[in-house]
């Protein structure tokens, strides 16, 4: 187990292009689950847990880890199953999502595998819309389920969803009334969060689940004889997505002479290990950590004013 923990600590410092490394774990069954190593800070034997009154049902307690008090959530409970058994013999995966640190209680940690986003696929259609999967892949003929952690966190500790009234300027949407925003994210929750912000500002949006779908959508616009630059205000894209990640998607857009001028914001929960050099390398215009509706609205306002040719006064108090 020590070697797995050492590998996690080393590999969280790596950022690849259309490549990902999954930390595999099990809950109360033989089913294998995966979590992106880039989200993992540490793996450890489950420490002593202290109980909190009126805690959420999936929070098994809190632990003091390296001087910090961290909530420990039961991953099996969180996805609608029974609690992880014999927690004293279980493990905790410490993760960082959206700028916050939390622990997930799991039964066993297996190993790290190196794979490619092209080998990661959306959940099968029969999984249902209320499942907790964001993607699946295979290893040695065994299905690996990748859990939608953003959905779990949204249920346990919901983030603010509404834009502050002062950021919704009168007439801002009329400046781009014939344009819309393309939202690309594999997480249903994340898509809905972004869509809510965009629609609160009165702007139309189009949703796609991964970089490949989004690229196909843009190519279809070209096939119809339309100019995507005239159709879109900007693109808001996640980085971690099955089939094609946000880095590769951005690179493909920049490589196409008819698409290369599209404005792209990479929107990610990889706050702890986010690589600005990679963002610049692939040519994204901007990046934001998930999920701050006011900050997202501010960037949308700035972009709309830029598109409409008006002067831009950049707000610095939200950055």
Coordinates of C-alpha atoms in Angstrom, one line a residue:
X1 CA 0.0 0.0 0.0
X2 CA 2.9 2.4 0.7
X3 CA 3.9 2.2 -3.0
X4 CA 0.4 3.1 -4.1
X5 CA 0.5 6.1 -1.8
X6 CA 3.9 7.2 -3.0
X7 CA 2.8 6.9 -6.6
X8 CA -0.3 9.1 -5.9
X9 CA 1.9 11.8 -4.3
X10 CA 4.3 11.8 -7.3
X11 CA 1.8 11.6 -10.1
X12 CA -0.5 14.3 -8.8
X13 CA 2.2 16.7 -10.0
X14 CA 1.9 15.5 -13.6
X15 CA -0.4 16.9 -16.3
X16 CA -0.7 15.1 -19.6
X17 CA -2.5 15.8 -22.8
X18 CA -5.5 13.6 -23.6
X19 CA -4.0 11.2 -21.0
X20 CA -5.1 10.4 -17.5
X21 CA -4.1 8.2 -14.7
X22 CA -6.8 6.6 -12.5
X23 CA -6.5 5.5 -8.9
X24 CA -8.5 2.3 -8.7
X25 CA -10.5 1.4 -5.6
X26 CA -13.3 -0.8 -4.3
X27 CA -16.2 -0.3 -2.1
X28 CA -18.3 -3.2 -0.6
X29 CA -18.1 -5.4 -3.7
X30 CA -15.7 -6.6 -6.3
X31 CA -16.6 -3.7 -8.6
X32 CA -13.7 -1.5 -9.5
X33 CA -14.1 2.3 -9.4
X34 CA -11.7 5.0 -10.6
X35 CA -10.8 8.6 -9.6
X36 CA -8.5 10.9 -11.5
X37 CA -5.1 10.9 -9.8
X38 CA -4.8 14.7 -10.5
X39 CA -7.6 15.2 -7.9
X40 CA -5.9 13.1 -5.3
X41 CA -3.7 14.6 -2.6
X42 CA -3.1 11.6 -0.4
X43 CA -4.2 8.1 0.4
X44 CA -4.1 6.8 4.0
X45 CA -5.5 4.2 6.4
X46 CA -8.8 5.5 7.8
X47 CA -7.9 7.6 10.9
X48 CA -10.0 8.0 14.0
X49 CA -13.2 9.8 13.1
X50 CA -14.9 12.4 15.3
X51 CA -18.7 12.6 15.0
X52 CA -20.5 15.9 14.2
X53 CA -24.1 16.7 15.3
X54 CA -26.6 17.1 12.4
X55 CA -24.0 16.1 9.8
X56 CA -25.0 15.0 6.3
X57 CA -25.9 11.3 6.2
X58 CA -22.9 10.5 3.9
X59 CA -20.4 12.2 6.2
X60 CA -19.1 9.5 8.5
X61 CA -17.2 12.0 10.6
X62 CA -14.3 14.4 10.6
X63 CA -10.6 13.7 11.0
X64 CA -7.6 15.8 11.9
X65 CA -5.1 15.2 9.1
X66 CA -1.8 17.1 9.1
X67 CA -3.3 19.8 11.2
X68 CA -6.4 20.2 9.1
X69 CA -10.0 19.2 10.0
X70 CA -11.4 17.3 7.0
X71 CA -14.8 15.8 6.4
X72 CA -14.8 12.1 5.5
X73 CA -17.6 11.0 3.2
X74 CA -18.6 7.4 2.7
X75 CA -18.3 6.9 -1.1
X76 CA -20.6 3.9 -1.1
X77 CA -23.3 5.8 0.8
X78 CA -22.9 8.8 -1.5
X79 CA -23.8 6.7 -4.5
X80 CA -26.9 5.2 -2.9
X81 CA -25.5 2.0 -1.5
X82 CA -24.9 0.6 2.0
X83 CA -22.1 2.1 4.2
X84 CA -18.5 1.0 3.9
X85 CA -18.0 -1.8 6.4
X86 CA -15.3 -2.1 9.0
X87 CA -14.0 1.4 8.6
X88 CA -11.0 0.7 10.8
X89 CA -9.7 -1.5 8.1
X90 CA -10.7 0.9 5.3
X91 CA -8.9 3.7 3.5
X92 CA -9.5 7.4 2.9
X93 CA -8.7 9.1 -0.4
X94 CA -8.0 12.8 0.3
X95 CA -9.1 14.9 -2.7
X96 CA -9.2 18.5 -3.8
X97 CA -12.2 19.6 -5.9
X98 CA -13.2 23.2 -6.7
X99 CA -10.7 24.6 -4.2
X100 CA -11.9 22.5 -1.2
X101 CA -10.4 19.4 0.4
X102 CA -12.4 16.4 1.5
X103 CA -11.9 12.7 2.1
X104 CA -13.7 9.7 0.7
X105 CA -14.0 6.5 2.7
X106 CA -13.4 3.4 0.5
X107 CA -13.0 -0.2 1.3
X108 CA -9.7 -0.9 -0.5
X109 CA -7.3 1.0 -2.8
X110 CA -5.9 -1.1 -5.6
X111 CA -3.4 0.6 -8.0
X112 CA -2.9 3.3 -10.5
X113 CA -3.4 2.8 -14.2
X114 CA -2.3 5.0 -17.1
X115 CA -4.8 5.3 -19.8
X116 CA -6.1 7.7 -22.5
X117 CA -9.2 9.8 -22.6
X118 CA -10.0 8.1 -25.9
X119 CA -10.5 4.9 -24.0
X120 CA -12.8 6.6 -21.5
X121 CA -16.5 6.5 -22.6
X122 CA -19.8 8.0 -21.3
X123 CA -21.9 5.7 -19.1
X124 CA -24.1 3.2 -21.0
X125 CA -27.6 4.5 -21.8
X126 CA -29.2 1.9 -19.6
X127 CA -27.5 3.4 -16.5
X128 CA -30.3 5.9 -16.1
X129 CA -30.1 9.7 -15.6
X130 CA -29.8 9.5 -11.9
X131 CA -26.7 7.4 -11.7
X132 CA -23.5 8.6 -10.2
X133 CA -21.2 7.7 -13.1
X134 CA -19.5 10.3 -15.3
X135 CA -17.6 7.7 -17.4
X136 CA -16.6 4.1 -17.8
X137 CA -13.6 2.2 -19.1
X138 CA -12.3 -1.3 -19.3
X139 CA -9.2 -3.0 -17.8
X140 CA -8.5 -6.7 -18.5
X141 CA -12.1 -7.2 -19.5
X142 CA -13.3 -5.7 -16.2
X143 CA -15.5 -2.6 -16.2
X144 CA -14.2 0.4 -14.3
X145 CA -16.8 3.0 -13.2
X146 CA -15.7 6.6 -12.8
X147 CA -17.8 8.3 -10.2
X148 CA -19.2 11.8 -10.8
X149 CA -17.7 13.3 -7.6
X150 CA -19.0 16.8 -8.6
X151 CA -22.6 15.4 -8.3
X152 CA -21.8 14.0 -4.8
X153 CA -20.3 17.3 -3.6
X154 CA -23.3 19.3 -5.0
X155 CA -25.6 17.1 -3.0
X156 CA -23.6 17.1 0.2
X157 CA -22.5 20.7 0.2
X158 CA -24.3 22.7 -2.6
X159 CA -22.4 25.7 -4.0
X160 CA -24.1 29.0 -4.7
X161 CA -26.0 28.7 -8.0
X162 CA -27.3 32.3 -8.6
X163 CA -25.5 35.3 -10.1
X164 CA -25.5 38.4 -8.0
X165 CA -28.0 40.9 -9.3
X166 CA -25.5 43.7 -9.8
X167 CA -23.6 41.5 -12.3
X168 CA -26.7 41.1 -14.6
X169 CA -26.5 44.2 -16.6
X170 CA -29.6 45.5 -18.3
X171 CA -29.3 44.9 -22.1
X172 CA -26.1 42.9 -21.9
X173 CA -27.7 39.9 -23.6
X174 CA -29.1 42.1 -26.4
X175 CA -25.6 42.8 -27.5
X176 CA -25.2 39.2 -28.6
X177 CA -28.9 38.3 -29.2
X178 CA -28.1 36.3 -32.3
X179 CA -25.2 34.4 -30.7
X180 CA -25.0 31.7 -28.1
X181 CA -22.5 30.0 -25.8
X182 CA -21.2 26.4 -26.2
X183 CA -20.9 24.6 -22.9
X184 CA -18.8 21.4 -22.9
X185 CA -18.7 19.2 -19.8
X186 CA -19.2 15.5 -19.0
X187 CA -20.8 16.1 -15.6
X188 CA -24.5 16.6 -15.7
X189 CA -24.3 18.7 -12.6
X190 CA -21.6 20.9 -14.0
X191 CA -23.4 21.5 -17.2
X192 CA -26.6 22.5 -15.3
X193 CA -24.6 24.9 -13.1
X194 CA -23.0 26.7 -16.0
X195 CA -26.3 26.7 -18.0
X196 CA -28.0 28.3 -15.0
X197 CA -25.5 31.2 -15.0
X198 CA -25.7 31.7 -18.7
X199 CA -29.5 31.7 -18.8
X200 CA -29.7 34.0 -15.8
X201 CA -27.8 36.5 -18.0
X202 CA -30.3 36.0 -20.8
X203 CA -28.0 34.3 -23.2
X204 CA -28.8 31.2 -25.2
X205 CA -26.6 28.1 -24.8
X206 CA -25.8 24.8 -26.4
X207 CA -24.7 21.8 -24.4
X208 CA -22.2 19.0 -25.3
X209 CA -20.9 16.2 -23.2
X210 CA -17.2 16.0 -24.3
X211 CA -14.6 17.5 -26.5
X212 CA -15.3 15.1 -29.4
X213 CA -19.0 16.0 -29.4
X214 CA -18.2 19.7 -29.3
X215 CA -15.6 19.5 -32.1
X216 CA -18.2 17.6 -34.2
X217 CA -20.7 20.3 -33.5
X218 CA -18.4 23.0 -34.7
X219 CA -17.5 21.0 -37.8
X220 CA -21.2 20.6 -38.5
X221 CA -21.6 24.4 -38.4
X222 CA -18.9 24.7 -41.0
X223 CA -20.5 22.0 -43.1
X224 CA -23.7 24.1 -43.1
X225 CA -21.8 27.0 -44.5
X226 CA -22.0 29.1 -41.3
X227 CA -19.2 30.8 -39.5
X228 CA -18.9 29.6 -35.9
X229 CA -17.3 32.9 -34.9
X230 CA -20.6 34.6 -35.9
X231 CA -22.7 31.9 -34.1
X232 CA -20.8 31.8 -30.7
X233 CA -19.9 34.3 -28.1
X234 CA -17.5 31.8 -26.6
X235 CA -16.9 28.2 -25.5
X236 CA -16.8 27.1 -21.9
X237 CA -15.1 23.7 -21.7
X238 CA -14.2 21.3 -18.9
X239 CA -10.7 19.7 -19.1
X240 CA -11.4 16.2 -17.9
X241 CA -13.8 14.5 -20.3
X242 CA -14.2 11.1 -21.9
X243 CA -13.3 10.6 -25.6
X244 CA -11.5 13.9 -25.9
X245 CA -10.3 16.2 -23.0
X246 CA -10.4 20.0 -23.0
X247 CA -6.7 20.4 -23.8
X248 CA -7.0 18.3 -26.9
X249 CA -10.3 19.9 -27.9
X250 CA -8.7 23.3 -27.6
X251 CA -5.6 22.2 -29.6
X252 CA -7.9 20.8 -32.4
X253 CA -9.9 24.1 -32.5
X254 CA -6.7 26.1 -32.8
X255 CA -5.4 23.9 -35.6
X256 CA -8.4 24.6 -37.8
X257 CA -8.1 27.9 -39.6
X258 CA -11.9 28.4 -39.6
X259 CA -12.2 27.8 -35.8
X260 CA -8.9 29.1 -34.4
X261 CA -10.2 32.5 -33.4
X262 CA -13.0 31.1 -31.1
X263 CA -12.8 32.3 -27.6
X264 CA -12.3 29.4 -25.2
X265 CA -12.5 29.3 -21.4
X266 CA -11.3 26.1 -19.7
X267 CA -13.4 25.6 -16.7
X268 CA -12.0 23.0 -14.2
X269 CA -12.2 21.6 -10.8
X270 CA -8.4 20.8 -11.0
X271 CA -7.7 23.7 -8.7
X272 CA -4.9 22.0 -6.7
X273 CA -2.7 20.9 -9.6
X274 CA -3.9 23.1 -12.4
X275 CA -1.1 23.7 -15.0
X276 CA -1.2 27.2 -16.4
X277 CA 1.7 26.4 -18.8
X278 CA -0.5 23.7 -20.4
X279 CA -3.4 26.1 -20.8
X280 CA -1.2 28.6 -22.6
X281 CA 0.4 25.8 -24.7
X282 CA -2.9 24.7 -26.1
X283 CA -4.0 28.3 -26.7
X284 CA -7.0 28.7 -24.4
X285 CA -8.0 32.3 -23.8
X286 CA -8.7 31.9 -20.1
X287 CA -9.3 29.4 -17.4
X288 CA -11.5 29.4 -14.3
X289 CA -11.8 27.1 -11.3
X290 CA -15.2 25.6 -10.7
X291 CA -17.6 26.8 -9.5
X292 CA -18.1 30.5 -8.8
X293 CA -21.2 31.9 -10.6
X294 CA -20.2 35.5 -10.0
X295 CA -16.7 35.1 -11.4
X296 CA -18.1 33.2 -14.4
X297 CA -20.7 36.0 -15.0
X298 CA -18.0 38.6 -14.7
X299 CA -15.9 36.9 -17.5
X300 CA -19.0 36.5 -19.6
X301 CA -19.7 40.3 -19.3
X302 CA -16.2 41.1 -20.2
X303 CA -16.4 38.9 -23.3
X304 CA -19.7 40.3 -24.4
X305 CA -18.4 43.8 -24.2
X306 CA -15.4 42.7 -26.2
X307 CA -17.5 41.1 -28.9
X308 CA -19.7 44.2 -29.1
X309 CA -16.6 46.5 -29.3
X310 CA -17.2 48.4 -26.1
X311 CA -14.6 49.4 -23.6
X312 CA -13.9 46.7 -20.9
X313 CA -13.3 47.6 -17.3
X314 CA -11.9 44.4 -15.8
X315 CA -13.2 43.7 -12.3
X316 CA -10.3 42.6 -10.0
X317 CA -12.1 42.0 -6.8
X318 CA -13.4 38.6 -8.0
X319 CA -10.1 37.3 -9.2

